[in-house]
PDB file of C-alpha atoms in Angstrom:
ATOM      1  CA  ARG A   1     178.372 205.135 -48.781  1.00  0.00           C
ATOM      2  CA  ALA A   2     181.925 206.206 -47.509  1.00  0.00           C
ATOM      3  CA  ARG A   3     184.813 208.180 -48.541  1.00  0.00           C
ATOM      4  CA  SER A   4     187.559 205.747 -49.097  1.00  0.00           C
ATOM      5  CA  ARG A   5     190.146 205.015 -51.358  1.00  0.00           C
ATOM      6  CA  ARG A   6     188.070 202.270 -53.202  1.00  0.00           C
ATOM      7  CA  GLY A   7     184.796 202.814 -55.196  1.00  0.00           C
ATOM      8  CA  HIS A   8     182.597 205.145 -58.021  1.00  0.00           C
ATOM      9  CA  THR A   9     184.493 208.399 -58.912  1.00  0.00           C
ATOM     10  CA  THR A  10     182.808 210.793 -58.192  1.00  0.00           C
ATOM     11  CA  HIS A  11     184.887 214.198 -58.925  1.00  0.00           C
ATOM     12  CA  ALA A  12     188.759 215.719 -58.461  1.00  0.00           C
ATOM     13  CA  VAL A  13     189.694 217.019 -55.217  1.00  0.00           C
ATOM     14  CA  ASP A  14     192.984 218.826 -54.383  1.00  0.00           C
ATOM     15  CA  PHE A  15     195.543 216.219 -54.433  1.00  0.00           C
ATOM     16  CA  ALA A  16     197.181 215.290 -50.330  1.00  0.00           C
ATOM     17  CA  ASP A  17     198.629 211.868 -49.894  1.00  0.00           C
ATOM     18  CA  GLY A  18     196.835 208.699 -49.392  1.00  0.00           C
ATOM     19  CA  ARG A  19     194.456 209.579 -52.200  1.00  0.00           C
ATOM     20  CA  PRO A  20     194.391 207.940 -55.854  1.00  0.00           C
ATOM     21  CA  VAL A  21     195.558 210.146 -58.004  1.00  0.00           C
ATOM     22  CA  HIS A  22     192.622 211.151 -60.678  1.00  0.00           C
ATOM     23  CA  LEU A  23     194.736 210.974 -64.251  1.00  0.00           C
ATOM     24  CA  PHE A  24     192.432 212.744 -66.359  1.00  0.00           C
ATOM     25  CA  ALA A  25     192.034 216.103 -64.134  1.00  0.00           C
ATOM     26  CA  THR A  26     195.471 215.348 -63.413  1.00  0.00           C
ATOM     27  CA  VAL A  27     196.643 215.652 -67.055  1.00  0.00           C
ATOM     28  CA  LEU A  28     193.605 218.559 -68.008  1.00  0.00           C
ATOM     29  CA  ALA A  29     195.645 220.842 -65.109  1.00  0.00           C
ATOM     30  CA  ALA A  30     198.779 220.083 -66.623  1.00  0.00           C
ATOM     31  CA  ALA A  31     197.547 220.918 -70.393  1.00  0.00           C
ATOM     32  CA  GLY A  32     195.888 224.249 -68.809  1.00  0.00           C
ATOM     33  CA  ARG A  33     198.764 225.561 -67.478  1.00  0.00           C
ATOM     34  CA  ALA A  34     201.547 224.848 -70.351  1.00  0.00           C
ATOM     35  CA  PRO A  35     198.839 224.292 -73.899  1.00  0.00           C
ATOM     36  CA  GLN A  36     201.884 222.603 -76.008  1.00  0.00           C
ATOM     37  CA  SER A  37     201.861 219.603 -77.518  1.00  0.00           C
ATOM     38  CA  SER A  38     204.377 217.699 -75.551  1.00  0.00           C
ATOM     39  CA  VAL A  39     202.557 218.259 -72.222  1.00  0.00           C
ATOM     40  CA  ARG A  40     204.798 217.893 -68.922  1.00  0.00           C
ATOM     41  CA  ILE A  41     203.105 217.269 -65.730  1.00  0.00           C
ATOM     42  CA  ALA A  42     204.347 218.648 -62.699  1.00  0.00           C
ATOM     43  CA  ALA A  43     203.442 218.707 -59.166  1.00  0.00           C
ATOM     44  CA  PRO A  44     200.863 221.705 -59.040  1.00  0.00           C
ATOM     45  CA  ASP A  45     198.846 219.800 -61.309  1.00  0.00           C
ATOM     46  CA  LEU A  46     198.000 216.517 -59.415  1.00  0.00           C
ATOM     47  CA  ARG A  47     194.652 216.211 -58.861  1.00  0.00           C
ATOM     48  CA  ALA A  48     193.399 213.262 -56.420  1.00  0.00           C
ATOM     49  CA  ALA A  49     190.382 211.609 -57.411  1.00  0.00           C
ATOM     50  CA  GLU A  50     187.104 211.412 -54.525  1.00  0.00           C
ATOM     51  CA  ARG A  51     185.677 208.008 -54.494  1.00  0.00           C
ATOM     52  CA  ILE A  52     182.280 206.595 -52.628  1.00  0.00           C
ATOM     53  CA  GLY A  53     181.858 203.155 -52.008  1.00  0.00           C
ATOM     54  CA  GLN A  54     180.334 201.035 -49.422  1.00  0.00           C
ATOM     55  CA  GLU A  55     181.501 200.907 -45.556  1.00  0.00           C
ATOM     56  CA  SER A  56     181.180 198.173 -42.823  1.00  0.00           C
ATOM     57  CA  ASN A  57     180.629 199.238 -39.755  1.00  0.00           C
ATOM     58  CA  LEU A  58     180.478 197.880 -36.117  1.00  0.00           C
ATOM     59  CA  VAL A  59     177.895 198.916 -33.596  1.00  0.00           C
ATOM     60  CA  VAL A  60     179.131 198.614 -29.948  1.00  0.00           C
ATOM     61  CA  PHE A  61     176.228 199.304 -27.414  1.00  0.00           C
ATOM     62  CA  VAL A  62     176.769 200.144 -24.023  1.00  0.00           C
ATOM     63  CA  VAL A  63     173.475 199.682 -22.337  1.00  0.00           C
ATOM     64  CA  ASP A  64     173.160 200.449 -18.496  1.00  0.00           C
ATOM     65  CA  LEU A  65     171.018 197.876 -16.742  1.00  0.00           C
ATOM     66  CA  SER A  66     171.102 199.091 -13.489  1.00  0.00           C
ATOM     67  CA  GLY A  67     167.978 198.564 -11.304  1.00  0.00           C
ATOM     68  CA  SER A  68     165.542 200.881 -12.528  1.00  0.00           C
ATOM     69  CA  MET A  69     162.412 201.922 -14.098  1.00  0.00           C
ATOM     70  CA  THR A  70     163.414 202.350 -17.500  1.00  0.00           C
ATOM     71  CA  ALA A  71     166.153 199.718 -17.807  1.00  0.00           C
ATOM     72  CA  ARG A  72     163.483 196.876 -19.885  1.00  0.00           C
ATOM     73  CA  ARG A  73     163.086 200.235 -21.919  1.00  0.00           C
ATOM     74  CA  ARG A  74     166.871 200.651 -23.065  1.00  0.00           C
ATOM     75  CA  LEU A  75     167.185 197.393 -23.252  1.00  0.00           C
ATOM     76  CA  SER A  76     164.036 196.896 -25.749  1.00  0.00           C
ATOM     77  CA  ALA A  77     165.263 199.852 -27.805  1.00  0.00           C
ATOM     78  CA  VAL A  78     168.980 198.073 -28.401  1.00  0.00           C
ATOM     79  CA  ALA A  79     167.186 194.810 -29.376  1.00  0.00           C
ATOM     80  CA  GLU A  80     164.944 197.254 -32.091  1.00  0.00           C
ATOM     81  CA  LEU A  81     167.929 198.821 -33.299  1.00  0.00           C
ATOM     82  CA  CYS A  82     169.905 196.031 -34.098  1.00  0.00           C
ATOM     83  CA  VAL A  83     168.088 194.317 -35.915  1.00  0.00           C
ATOM     84  CA  GLU A  84     166.837 197.365 -37.814  1.00  0.00           C
ATOM     85  CA  MET A  85     170.252 197.764 -38.457  1.00  0.00           C
ATOM     86  CA  LEU A  86     171.741 194.049 -39.521  1.00  0.00           C
ATOM     87  CA  ARG A  87     168.683 193.842 -41.346  1.00  0.00           C
ATOM     88  CA  ASP A  88     169.137 197.098 -43.719  1.00  0.00           C
ATOM     89  CA  SER A  89     173.175 196.611 -44.259  1.00  0.00           C
ATOM     90  CA  TYR A  90     173.226 192.689 -45.915  1.00  0.00           C
ATOM     91  CA  THR A  91     175.041 194.304 -48.562  1.00  0.00           C
ATOM     92  CA  ARG A  92     177.636 196.086 -46.282  1.00  0.00           C
ATOM     93  CA  ARG A  93     178.236 193.274 -43.865  1.00  0.00           C
ATOM     94  CA  ASP A  94     178.023 195.778 -40.426  1.00  0.00           C
ATOM     95  CA  ARG A  95     178.124 193.961 -37.427  1.00  0.00           C
ATOM     96  CA  VAL A  96     176.410 194.631 -33.776  1.00  0.00           C
ATOM     97  CA  ALA A  97     178.172 193.871 -30.461  1.00  0.00           C
ATOM     98  CA  VAL A  98     176.475 194.659 -27.148  1.00  0.00           C
ATOM     99  CA  VAL A  99     178.389 195.307 -23.714  1.00  0.00           C
ATOM    100  CA  VAL A 100     176.300 195.422 -20.675  1.00  0.00           C
ATOM    101  CA  ALA A 101     176.659 197.173 -17.649  1.00  0.00           C
ATOM    102  CA  ARG A 102     174.842 196.013 -15.125  1.00  0.00           C
ATOM    103  CA  GLY A 103     175.342 194.583 -11.209  1.00  0.00           C
ATOM    104  CA  GLY A 104     179.413 194.623 -10.504  1.00  0.00           C
ATOM    105  CA  THR A 105     180.974 194.083 -13.775  1.00  0.00           C
ATOM    106  CA  ALA A 106     180.557 194.262 -17.861  1.00  0.00           C
ATOM    107  CA  THR A 107     179.920 191.310 -19.544  1.00  0.00           C
ATOM    108  CA  LEU A 108     179.545 190.913 -23.858  1.00  0.00           C
ATOM    109  CA  ALA A 109     175.872 190.045 -23.690  1.00  0.00           C
ATOM    110  CA  VAL A 110     176.340 189.971 -27.678  1.00  0.00           C
ATOM    111  CA  PRO A 111     179.763 189.292 -29.530  1.00  0.00           C
ATOM    112  CA  PRO A 112     180.309 191.377 -32.503  1.00  0.00           C
ATOM    113  CA  THR A 113     177.995 189.330 -34.756  1.00  0.00           C
ATOM    114  CA  LYS A 114     175.839 190.097 -38.000  1.00  0.00           C
ATOM    115  CA  SER A 115     172.890 187.537 -37.699  1.00  0.00           C
ATOM    116  CA  VAL A 116     169.965 188.608 -36.530  1.00  0.00           C
ATOM    117  CA  ASP A 117     168.783 185.219 -35.137  1.00  0.00           C
ATOM    118  CA  ILE A 118     172.296 185.472 -32.699  1.00  0.00           C
ATOM    119  CA  ALA A 119     171.498 188.710 -31.522  1.00  0.00           C
ATOM    120  CA  VAL A 120     167.633 188.472 -30.406  1.00  0.00           C
ATOM    121  CA  ARG A 121     168.757 185.013 -28.750  1.00  0.00           C
ATOM    122  CA  ARG A 122     171.340 187.042 -26.826  1.00  0.00           C
ATOM    123  CA  LEU A 123     169.308 189.819 -26.162  1.00  0.00           C
ATOM    124  CA  ALA A 124     166.400 187.798 -24.862  1.00  0.00           C
ATOM    125  CA  GLU A 125     169.002 186.009 -21.732  1.00  0.00           C
ATOM    126  CA  ILE A 126     169.713 189.377 -20.558  1.00  0.00           C
ATOM    127  CA  ARG A 127     168.111 190.652 -17.075  1.00  0.00           C
ATOM    128  CA  THR A 128     167.526 193.850 -15.501  1.00  0.00           C
ATOM    129  CA  GLY A 129     169.238 195.408 -12.270  1.00  0.00           C
ATOM    130  CA  GLY A 130     171.486 196.177  -9.787  1.00  0.00           C
ATOM    131  CA  ARG A 131     174.408 198.840  -9.720  1.00  0.00           C
ATOM    132  CA  THR A 132     175.930 199.988 -12.803  1.00  0.00           C
ATOM    133  CA  PRO A 133     179.528 199.677 -13.757  1.00  0.00           C
ATOM    134  CA  LEU A 134     179.916 202.340 -16.042  1.00  0.00           C
ATOM    135  CA  ALA A 135     183.588 202.324 -16.172  1.00  0.00           C
ATOM    136  CA  GLU A 136     184.232 198.960 -17.181  1.00  0.00           C
ATOM    137  CA  GLY A 137     181.302 198.714 -19.777  1.00  0.00           C
ATOM    138  CA  LEU A 138     182.776 201.639 -22.038  1.00  0.00           C
ATOM    139  CA  THR A 139     186.486 199.774 -21.175  1.00  0.00           C
ATOM    140  CA  LEU A 140     185.331 196.659 -22.210  1.00  0.00           C
ATOM    141  CA  ALA A 141     183.471 198.130 -25.253  1.00  0.00           C
ATOM    142  CA  GLY A 142     186.539 199.866 -26.086  1.00  0.00           C
ATOM    143  CA  ASP A 143     187.952 196.436 -25.990  1.00  0.00           C
ATOM    144  CA  VAL A 144     186.023 195.153 -28.248  1.00  0.00           C
ATOM    145  CA  VAL A 145     186.486 197.943 -30.814  1.00  0.00           C
ATOM    146  CA  GLU A 146     190.428 197.405 -30.692  1.00  0.00           C
ATOM    147  CA  ARG A 147     190.504 193.988 -31.114  1.00  0.00           C
ATOM    148  CA  CYS A 148     188.003 194.759 -33.875  1.00  0.00           C
ATOM    149  CA  ARG A 149     190.274 197.107 -35.531  1.00  0.00           C
ATOM    150  CA  ARG A 150     193.220 194.311 -35.344  1.00  0.00           C
ATOM    151  CA  THR A 151     191.609 191.874 -37.207  1.00  0.00           C
ATOM    152  CA  GLU A 152     189.282 193.802 -39.603  1.00  0.00           C
ATOM    153  CA  PRO A 153     190.938 197.759 -40.139  1.00  0.00           C
ATOM    154  CA  ASN A 154     188.511 198.919 -42.913  1.00  0.00           C
ATOM    155  CA  ARG A 155     185.653 198.033 -40.953  1.00  0.00           C
ATOM    156  CA  ARG A 156     184.101 201.138 -39.074  1.00  0.00           C
ATOM    157  CA  PRO A 157     183.875 201.263 -35.090  1.00  0.00           C
ATOM    158  CA  LEU A 158     180.538 203.409 -33.294  1.00  0.00           C
ATOM    159  CA  LEU A 159     180.406 203.275 -29.723  1.00  0.00           C
ATOM    160  CA  VAL A 160     176.823 204.532 -28.238  1.00  0.00           C
ATOM    161  CA  VAL A 161     176.268 204.615 -24.551  1.00  0.00           C
ATOM    162  CA  LEU A 162     172.252 204.481 -23.525  1.00  0.00           C
ATOM    163  CA  THR A 163     172.618 206.058 -19.704  1.00  0.00           C
ATOM    164  CA  ASP A 164     171.281 207.679 -17.333  1.00  0.00           C
ATOM    165  CA  GLY A 165     175.639 208.442 -16.291  1.00  0.00           C
ATOM    166  CA  ARG A 166     175.261 207.424 -12.706  1.00  0.00           C
ATOM    167  CA  ALA A 167     178.021 205.515 -12.326  1.00  0.00           C
ATOM    168  CA  THR A 168     177.342 203.973  -9.503  1.00  0.00           C
ATOM    169  CA  SER A 169     179.510 200.296  -8.922  1.00  0.00           C
ATOM    170  CA  GLY A 170     182.661 200.514  -7.236  1.00  0.00           C
ATOM    171  CA  ARG A 171     184.974 203.000  -5.641  1.00  0.00           C
ATOM    172  CA  ASP A 172     184.953 206.304  -6.849  1.00  0.00           C
ATOM    173  CA  ALA A 173     182.486 204.846  -9.694  1.00  0.00           C
ATOM    174  CA  PRO A 174     182.084 208.543 -11.551  1.00  0.00           C
ATOM    175  CA  ALA A 175     185.016 209.901 -11.655  1.00  0.00           C
ATOM    176  CA  ARG A 176     186.372 206.331 -13.311  1.00  0.00           C
ATOM    177  CA  ALA A 177     183.880 206.110 -15.733  1.00  0.00           C
ATOM    178  CA  ARG A 178     184.577 209.892 -16.485  1.00  0.00           C
ATOM    179  CA  VAL A 179     188.721 208.781 -16.868  1.00  0.00           C
ATOM    180  CA  THR A 180     187.866 206.038 -19.202  1.00  0.00           C
ATOM    181  CA  ALA A 181     185.163 208.008 -21.524  1.00  0.00           C
ATOM    182  CA  SER A 182     187.773 210.402 -21.924  1.00  0.00           C
ATOM    183  CA  ALA A 183     190.520 208.226 -23.240  1.00  0.00           C
ATOM    184  CA  ILE A 184     188.224 206.289 -25.672  1.00  0.00           C
ATOM    185  CA  ARG A 185     188.217 209.617 -26.870  1.00  0.00           C
ATOM    186  CA  ARG A 186     191.696 209.950 -27.279  1.00  0.00           C
ATOM    187  CA  ARG A 187     191.699 206.677 -29.559  1.00  0.00           C
ATOM    188  CA  SER A 188     189.653 208.503 -31.953  1.00  0.00           C
ATOM    189  CA  ILE A 189     186.189 205.762 -31.307  1.00  0.00           C
ATOM    190  CA  GLU A 190     183.470 208.238 -32.591  1.00  0.00           C
ATOM    191  CA  SER A 191     180.419 207.579 -29.857  1.00  0.00           C
ATOM    192  CA  VAL A 192     177.130 208.312 -29.245  1.00  0.00           C
ATOM    193  CA  VAL A 193     175.519 209.038 -25.591  1.00  0.00           C
ATOM    194  CA  VAL A 194     171.658 208.204 -25.499  1.00  0.00           C
ATOM    195  CA  ASP A 195     170.610 210.154 -22.454  1.00  0.00           C
ATOM    196  CA  CYS A 196     167.855 207.833 -20.355  1.00  0.00           C
ATOM    197  CA  GLU A 197     167.339 209.864 -17.135  1.00  0.00           C
ATOM    198  CA  GLN A 198     163.761 210.573 -16.509  1.00  0.00           C
ATOM    199  CA  GLY A 199     161.960 212.357 -13.300  1.00  0.00           C
ATOM    200  CA  MET A 200     161.753 216.041 -12.258  1.00  0.00           C
ATOM    201  CA  VAL A 201     164.980 216.452 -10.973  1.00  0.00           C
ATOM    202  CA  ARG A 202     168.033 216.120 -13.640  1.00  0.00           C
ATOM    203  CA  LEU A 203     171.123 215.741 -12.785  1.00  0.00           C
ATOM    204  CA  GLY A 204     172.558 216.022 -16.623  1.00  0.00           C
ATOM    205  CA  LEU A 205     175.035 213.421 -15.995  1.00  0.00           C
ATOM    206  CA  ALA A 206     174.612 211.758 -19.488  1.00  0.00           C
ATOM    207  CA  ALA A 207     175.490 215.308 -20.687  1.00  0.00           C
ATOM    208  CA  ASP A 208     178.742 215.002 -18.866  1.00  0.00           C
ATOM    209  CA  LEU A 209     179.308 212.035 -19.986  1.00  0.00           C
ATOM    210  CA  ALA A 210     179.629 212.857 -23.808  1.00  0.00           C
ATOM    211  CA  SER A 211     181.776 215.464 -23.597  1.00  0.00           C
ATOM    212  CA  HIS A 212     184.098 213.750 -22.005  1.00  0.00           C
ATOM    213  CA  LEU A 213     183.799 211.014 -25.301  1.00  0.00           C
ATOM    214  CA  GLY A 214     183.563 213.736 -27.109  1.00  0.00           C
ATOM    215  CA  ALA A 215     179.800 212.336 -28.094  1.00  0.00           C
ATOM    216  CA  GLU A 216     176.698 213.444 -29.673  1.00  0.00           C
ATOM    217  CA  LEU A 217     174.050 213.443 -26.984  1.00  0.00           C
ATOM    218  CA  LEU A 218     170.577 211.831 -28.325  1.00  0.00           C
ATOM    219  CA  THR A 219     167.264 211.278 -26.052  1.00  0.00           C
ATOM    220  CA  MET A 220     165.129 208.266 -26.004  1.00  0.00           C
ATOM    221  CA  ASP A 221     162.717 209.366 -27.954  1.00  0.00           C
ATOM    222  CA  GLU A 222     165.404 210.224 -30.765  1.00  0.00           C
ATOM    223  CA  LEU A 223     166.944 206.847 -30.628  1.00  0.00           C
ATOM    224  CA  SER A 224     166.545 205.333 -34.487  1.00  0.00           C
ATOM    225  CA  ALA A 225     169.434 203.735 -37.097  1.00  0.00           C
ATOM    226  CA  THR A 226     168.900 206.934 -38.749  1.00  0.00           C
ATOM    227  CA  ALA A 227     169.865 209.332 -35.999  1.00  0.00           C
ATOM    228  CA  LEU A 228     173.113 207.658 -35.081  1.00  0.00           C
ATOM    229  CA  THR A 229     174.457 207.620 -38.374  1.00  0.00           C
ATOM    230  CA  ARG A 230     173.454 211.164 -38.010  1.00  0.00           C
ATOM    231  CA  GLY A 231     174.958 211.452 -35.063  1.00  0.00           C
ATOM    232  CA  ALA A 232     177.933 210.045 -35.968  1.00  0.00           C
ATOM    233  CA  ALA A 233     178.743 211.838 -39.446  1.00  0.00           C
TER     234      ALA A 233
END
C-alpha cells in the first residue's frame, strides 16, 4: 500500500501541485468561507485528495560473496527473501533482481523477475569465494534500477546491499565503493545495508557504506521482508 495518484481516496489535505483535487472538500471550504446561495471557489479553497493504492516494487539485492565464512549464509538469506517477497506480492507484481559481487567483477545473477522458480534456479547456480568488487556491484545495481525507471516509471526501486563493507577488488577499492555509493544516493535510490561483519574486531565498514548511501543499517539477524519494508519507509 502506498500514497499515489490512483487508488482509494481516504481524506482531504492541503492542495499541492501534482495531487488530484478533492472536489467535495474544496466546495465545502468555499461554502464555509462565503456561505451564500452562489458559491465561488477561489485558490485558497482548493483541497487535494489523499489516495492509497497498491505499489509495485523492484528490490535489487547486491550480495558480497567473497571468500568468507558468511558468504553462503548471505546467499541463503537472499534466496529466502526472494521467495518470501515474490510469494507475498502476487497482486502487486513485484520483481526482484540479484547482483553478485565476487572475484574481479559483478554479475547480474538474477535479472528482474517475478518468478519464484527463476529466482531459485538462478541463485542455486551461484558460487562463493574470491575478492569483493563492491564498487562494480553497486554500479551494476544502479544501472538495473535506472533501466527499470525508464521502462516502468511507476515501479518503486529498493537497493539492498549485504556486505561486511570490505571492498577488496581493484585499485583504490574502498574509495571507489564510497564514491559509487554517494552517486547512488544522489540519484534518489532508496537503500538498505545489511551488515554481515563477523568476529571480535569490527571495523564498521558497512555502517560507513550505509552513511554514503543514505541507507538504513540492519544486521543479518534483523534481515526479513518486513524489516526491509520498514527500513525503506
